[in-house]
Amino acid sequence: MPTPTSRSLAIGLFFLALVFHTSVVWQDFSILAQNGFLYDDSFYAFKIAQNIANGQGVTFDGTHATNGFQPLYVLILVPVFWLSGSNLVAPVYVALTLSALLTALTALFLFAIVRRYTGKTTAAIVTFFWAMSPVVTRQAANGLETSLALFFFAASVYFYLTRIRCADSPSRGAFIRMGLLVGLAALARIDELILGLVILLDYLLLVRRRQTRAFGNVFAAIAVAIVVYSPWLAYNVKVTGSPYQESGTATRYLSLAYAPFYEIDTGEAVRGEPNAAFLWRNVRHSFSVLKLAPPVHPAFRSIERADMALGSAGVVERIGSGVGLLVLAGFLFVVLKRRRWLPAGIVEVRFLLWFCALLVASYSLVVFGAFFFIRYYYPIYFVLCIYAAFFVEAALRRLPAFTPTFRKLAIGAVALYGAALLSMAYTSAYRSTAVYPFYDVARWVDEHTAPHETIGVFQGGAVGYLSHRRVINLDGKVNGGALDALRSDRLSEYLADEGIDVLMDNAKVLKLFIGTEELERGLRVHYNPIMHGSQGGVPGWAAYRLVPDRSTTGATLSSPQNPSGNR
């Protein structure tokens, strides 16, 4: 049972996290949209929820049905949009406030999980550093399902540890609730199916060691999880003919397609399977984002700054990465082979390592999360904080055996480390700079295109939500037809079939998907340039008004100054 002191600490941490993250998400909307808080993908979810609320169906553009989103999050937002009417900003703030609340609740679960195996001091330290870390500061304000999914992840882990794994004979009701939690977690984010799998395997191994029979209860949990998830599965099959979400398929394709941006030759990878060069870079990138885990983030950030200060052209950073691999190897060695050095109970959370391993393997070798590894690995940062608690507790228990001078140095080092983490979190929260152009692109679209025109954009989330135009997504995340056209080299035909009037995106993206030769030829035949970079537009972006055929080449075309002119 938690002591009054533990409860007071947990409540204090909850309100601290809630106040901090609420203050972050209540910043000016332009800051959230431009400075890297809200992802472009966030606006896909917002627009789909808005369209459902307005009775237009499960669609981003008002025409094409999609399953390229995480259903529980979008369904939660539907009534928010219904109540908000035409207000575009208020629903976003409601969604972000919900995310801040879920983050604070997740901090409670983290405290409770850690407190099972350590003292209240360790639980408070680990929870505080997790809740106030830079990665949580940013991801809790990204406008996606990230916080919701982690909340159900933490709730599922806590329930399993406290109601099922620790009991000699858990009740049937406990297994039913476990199945409900896992089903909801999977609806929050499909990755959570991996959590359900590792919990199942862990419990079956536990039952085998105990030589007990619990297959009826296990089946009940599985059945409930399937019942909860099956409506979404049926919808996927109906819309796409596949149980998979088109956003995942598109992410894999785009990760391969954008490989030239990273100077990687994939050969025929986009049409088939990735080559060794791509896989190696993807694995390296995958492991590099683990440096953002709160227990180690300040150390690796210091190494990056040292590399820049010394002008070593990445030498110091590569050395740091090598040290990071040694630290990871040492961590696994202690956890798997020398766990007697750590507090008892660490074996109970070993299934979380299986989860991390499977998640990393999935995104490194199969799905490819080249652009979004940080939010994909958000649960891993949570798990690493749980494991860090065992190391912190072991250190605190041994600390009295050392000299007073050593103890003072150790406490000072921890305080310095904590100060660095908090400084980084403050910078991430309140000293951000503009990184995303989508907010300005949406404004440009409203100012330079006609209300009746259809805009085709590869990165179309924010443009589709913030502009007052019909926007067609072209990279396939929420439009399976566009993805099919990309994969079969039929993009030009698709643009014509969809009646797209203006094609726009980052100039490099357009060059990649349409080709230099096609663009150069298109300037005379297929495309009329109406915006290129900062010349009357947005730096790095380009826009072309599509000309139906050669016979219209000499016709009067719309221009930025006359967006409603005859085509």
GROMACS .gro file of N, CA and C in nm, residues 6-78:
model
  219
    6SER      N    1   0.417   0.896  -0.011
    6SER     CA    2   0.421   0.857  -0.152
    6SER      C    3   0.304   0.917  -0.228
    7ARG      N    4   0.185   0.912  -0.167
    7ARG     CA    5   0.068   0.970  -0.233
    7ARG      C    6   0.084   1.120  -0.252
    8SER      N    7   0.139   1.187  -0.153
    8SER     CA    8   0.160   1.332  -0.164
    8SER      C    9   0.260   1.363  -0.275
    9LEU      N   10   0.367   1.284  -0.284
    9LEU     CA   11   0.466   1.304  -0.390
    9LEU      C   12   0.403   1.283  -0.527
   10ALA      N   13   0.323   1.177  -0.539
   10ALA     CA   14   0.260   1.146  -0.668
   10ALA      C   15   0.165   1.258  -0.710
   11ILE      N   16   0.085   1.307  -0.616
   11ILE     CA   17  -0.009   1.415  -0.647
   11ILE      C   18   0.066   1.542  -0.684
   12GLY      N   19   0.173   1.571  -0.611
   12GLY     CA   20   0.253   1.689  -0.643
   12GLY      C   21   0.314   1.680  -0.782
   13LEU      N   22   0.367   1.564  -0.817
   13LEU     CA   23   0.425   1.545  -0.949
   13LEU      C   24   0.319   1.555  -1.059
   14PHE      N   25   0.199   1.503  -1.030
   14PHE     CA   26   0.089   1.512  -1.127
   14PHE      C   27   0.058   1.658  -1.160
   15PHE      N   28   0.040   1.739  -1.057
   15PHE     CA   29   0.004   1.879  -1.081
   15PHE      C   30   0.120   1.958  -1.142
   16LEU      N   31   0.242   1.926  -1.103
   16LEU     CA   32   0.357   1.991  -1.164
   16LEU      C   33   0.362   1.963  -1.314
   17ALA      N   34   0.346   1.835  -1.350
   17ALA     CA   35   0.347   1.798  -1.491
   17ALA      C   36   0.230   1.862  -1.566
   18LEU      N   37   0.114   1.864  -1.502
   18LEU     CA   38  -0.004   1.921  -1.568
   18LEU      C   39   0.014   2.070  -1.594
   19VAL      N   40   0.062   2.144  -1.495
   19VAL     CA   41   0.082   2.289  -1.512
   19VAL      C   42   0.188   2.317  -1.618
   20PHE      N   43   0.299   2.243  -1.612
   20PHE     CA   44   0.407   2.267  -1.708
   20PHE      C   45   0.362   2.240  -1.851
   21HIS      N   46   0.304   2.123  -1.874
   21HIS     CA   47   0.268   2.087  -2.011
   21HIS      C   48   0.150   2.167  -2.062
   22THR      N   49   0.060   2.207  -1.974
   22THR     CA   50  -0.048   2.295  -2.016
   22THR      C   51   0.007   2.431  -2.059
   23SER      N   52   0.106   2.482  -1.987
   23SER     CA   53   0.165   2.610  -2.024
   23SER      C   54   0.234   2.601  -2.160
   24VAL      N   55   0.287   2.484  -2.193
   24VAL     CA   56   0.353   2.465  -2.323
   24VAL      C   57   0.250   2.466  -2.435
   25VAL      N   58   0.141   2.390  -2.418
   25VAL     CA   59   0.045   2.374  -2.528
   25VAL      C   60  -0.047   2.495  -2.542
   26TRP      N   61  -0.048   2.586  -2.444
   26TRP     CA   62  -0.131   2.705  -2.456
   26TRP      C   63  -0.054   2.824  -2.511
   27GLN      N   64   0.058   2.801  -2.573
   27GLN     CA   65   0.129   2.909  -2.642
   27GLN      C   66   0.051   2.951  -2.766
   28ASP      N   67   0.091   3.062  -2.824
   28ASP     CA   68   0.023   3.113  -2.942
   28ASP      C   69   0.019   3.007  -3.052
   29PHE      N   70  -0.094   3.000  -3.122
   29PHE     CA   71  -0.113   2.895  -3.222
   29PHE      C   72  -0.006   2.900  -3.331
   30SER      N   73   0.034   3.018  -3.371
   30SER     CA   74   0.135   3.028  -3.476
   30SER      C   75   0.267   2.966  -3.431
   31ILE      N   76   0.300   2.981  -3.302
   31ILE     CA   77   0.422   2.919  -3.249
   31ILE      C   78   0.410   2.767  -3.254
   32LEU      N   79   0.297   2.716  -3.213
   32LEU     CA   80   0.276   2.571  -3.214
   32LEU      C   81   0.283   2.515  -3.356
   33ALA      N   82   0.226   2.589  -3.452
   33ALA     CA   83   0.219   2.540  -3.589
   33ALA      C   84   0.351   2.555  -3.664
   34GLN      N   85   0.429   2.657  -3.630
   34GLN     CA   86   0.551   2.685  -3.705
   34GLN      C   87   0.678   2.633  -3.640
   35ASN      N   88   0.679   2.620  -3.509
   35ASN     CA   89   0.804   2.596  -3.438
   35ASN      C   90   0.828   2.451  -3.401
   36GLY      N   91   0.766   2.360  -3.472
   36GLY     CA   92   0.799   2.219  -3.456
   36GLY      C   93   0.720   2.145  -3.351
   37PHE      N   94   0.620   2.207  -3.290
   37PHE     CA   95   0.535   2.135  -3.194
   37PHE      C   96   0.435   2.046  -3.269
   38LEU      N   97   0.349   2.109  -3.348
   38LEU     CA   98   0.250   2.035  -3.425
   38LEU      C   99   0.312   1.982  -3.554
   39TYR      N  100   0.302   1.852  -3.575
   39TYR     CA  101   0.349   1.792  -3.700
   39TYR      C  102   0.247   1.816  -3.811
   40ASP      N  103   0.293   1.803  -3.934
   40ASP     CA  104   0.200   1.810  -4.045
   40ASP      C  105   0.098   1.697  -4.035
   41ASP      N  106   0.142   1.581  -3.987
   41ASP     CA  107   0.050   1.468  -3.971
   41ASP      C  108  -0.060   1.497  -3.869
   42SER      N  109  -0.032   1.585  -3.773
   42SER     CA  110  -0.134   1.621  -3.674
   42SER      C  111  -0.257   1.678  -3.742
   43PHE      N  112  -0.235   1.756  -3.845
   43PHE     CA  113  -0.346   1.821  -3.913
   43PHE      C  114  -0.427   1.723  -3.998
   44TYR      N  115  -0.364   1.611  -4.038
   44TYR     CA  116  -0.444   1.506  -4.103
   44TYR      C  117  -0.550   1.456  -4.005
   45ALA      N  118  -0.509   1.429  -3.882
   45ALA     CA  119  -0.603   1.381  -3.780
   45ALA      C  120  -0.710   1.487  -3.753
   46PHE      N  121  -0.670   1.613  -3.741
   46PHE     CA  122  -0.767   1.719  -3.714
   46PHE      C  123  -0.870   1.730  -3.828
   47LYS      N  124  -0.821   1.726  -3.951
   47LYS     CA  125  -0.911   1.743  -4.065
   47LYS      C  126  -1.006   1.625  -4.078
   48ILE      N  127  -0.957   1.505  -4.055
   48ILE     CA  128  -1.044   1.387  -4.064
   48ILE      C  129  -1.152   1.394  -3.957
   49ALA      N  130  -1.114   1.430  -3.835
   49ALA     CA  131  -1.212   1.445  -3.727
   49ALA      C  132  -1.314   1.554  -3.762
   50GLN      N  133  -1.268   1.663  -3.820
   50GLN     CA  134  -1.357   1.772  -3.859
   50GLN      C  135  -1.457   1.725  -3.965
   51ASN      N  136  -1.407   1.650  -4.064
   51ASN     CA  137  -1.496   1.601  -4.170
   51ASN      C  138  -1.599   1.503  -4.117
   52ILE      N  139  -1.559   1.417  -4.024
   52ILE     CA  140  -1.655   1.325  -3.963
   52ILE      C  141  -1.762   1.405  -3.888
   53ALA      N  142  -1.719   1.504  -3.813
   53ALA     CA  143  -1.813   1.586  -3.736
   53ALA      C  144  -1.910   1.661  -3.827
   54ASN      N  145  -1.863   1.700  -3.945
   54ASN     CA  146  -1.947   1.775  -4.039
   54ASN      C  147  -2.030   1.684  -4.128
   55GLY      N  148  -2.021   1.553  -4.106
   55GLY     CA  149  -2.102   1.460  -4.184
   55GLY      C  150  -2.047   1.427  -4.321
   56GLN      N  151  -1.919   1.456  -4.345
   56GLN     CA  152  -1.860   1.430  -4.477
   56GLN      C  153  -1.796   1.292  -4.487
   57GLY      N  154  -1.796   1.219  -4.378
   57GLY     CA  155  -1.740   1.085  -4.379
   57GLY      C  156  -1.597   1.079  -4.330
   58VAL      N  157  -1.542   0.958  -4.333
   58VAL     CA  158  -1.406   0.936  -4.284
   58VAL      C  159  -1.309   0.966  -4.398
   59THR      N  160  -1.278   1.090  -4.413
   59THR     CA  161  -1.200   1.136  -4.527
   59THR      C  162  -1.120   1.259  -4.490
   60PHE      N  163  -1.008   1.279  -4.557
   60PHE     CA  164  -0.929   1.400  -4.538
   60PHE      C  165  -0.972   1.509  -4.636
   61ASP      N  166  -0.992   1.471  -4.761
   61ASP     CA  167  -1.019   1.570  -4.865
   61ASP      C  168  -1.166   1.585  -4.898
   62GLY      N  169  -1.253   1.512  -4.830
   62GLY     CA  170  -1.395   1.520  -4.857
   62GLY      C  171  -1.443   1.425  -4.963
   63THR      N  172  -1.350   1.351  -5.024
   63THR     CA  173  -1.386   1.258  -5.132
   63THR      C  174  -1.337   1.116  -5.107
   64HIS      N  175  -1.209   1.102  -5.077
   64HIS     CA  176  -1.148   0.970  -5.067
   64HIS      C  177  -1.155   0.919  -4.922
   65ALA      N  178  -1.216   0.803  -4.905
   65ALA     CA  179  -1.218   0.740  -4.772
   65ALA      C  180  -1.075   0.700  -4.734
   66THR      N  181  -1.044   0.708  -4.606
   66THR     CA  182  -0.908   0.677  -4.562
   66THR      C  183  -0.910   0.602  -4.430
   67ASN      N  184  -0.804   0.525  -4.406
   67ASN     CA  185  -0.781   0.465  -4.275
   67ASN      C  186  -0.641   0.501  -4.225
   68GLY      N  187  -0.587   0.611  -4.280
   68GLY     CA  188  -0.451   0.653  -4.246
   68GLY      C  189  -0.444   0.736  -4.119
   69PHE      N  190  -0.502   0.686  -4.011
   69PHE     CA  191  -0.500   0.757  -3.884
   69PHE      C  192  -0.521   0.656  -3.772
   70GLN      N  193  -0.498   0.699  -3.649
   70GLN     CA  194  -0.520   0.614  -3.532
   70GLN      C  195  -0.662   0.642  -3.480
   71PRO      N  196  -0.749   0.542  -3.481
   71PRO     CA  197  -0.894   0.568  -3.468
   71PRO      C  198  -0.940   0.625  -3.334
   72LEU      N  199  -0.885   0.579  -3.222
   72LEU     CA  200  -0.937   0.623  -3.093
   72LEU      C  201  -0.917   0.772  -3.075
   73TYR      N  202  -0.802   0.822  -3.113
   73TYR     CA  203  -0.774   0.965  -3.098
   73TYR      C  204  -0.869   1.049  -3.183
   74VAL      N  205  -0.887   1.009  -3.308
   74VAL     CA  206  -0.975   1.085  -3.397
   74VAL      C  207  -1.119   1.081  -3.347
   75LEU      N  208  -1.165   0.964  -3.301
   75LEU     CA  209  -1.302   0.954  -3.251
   75LEU      C  210  -1.323   1.043  -3.128
   76ILE      N  211  -1.223   1.052  -3.043
   76ILE     CA  212  -1.233   1.141  -2.926
   76ILE      C  213  -1.248   1.286  -2.970
   77LEU      N  214  -1.182   1.322  -3.081
   77LEU     CA  215  -1.185   1.461  -3.127
   77LEU      C  216  -1.313   1.497  -3.202
   78VAL      N  217  -1.385   1.399  -3.253
   78VAL     CA  218  -1.504   1.429  -3.333
   78VAL      C  219  -1.604   1.517  -3.259
   0.00000   0.00000   0.00000
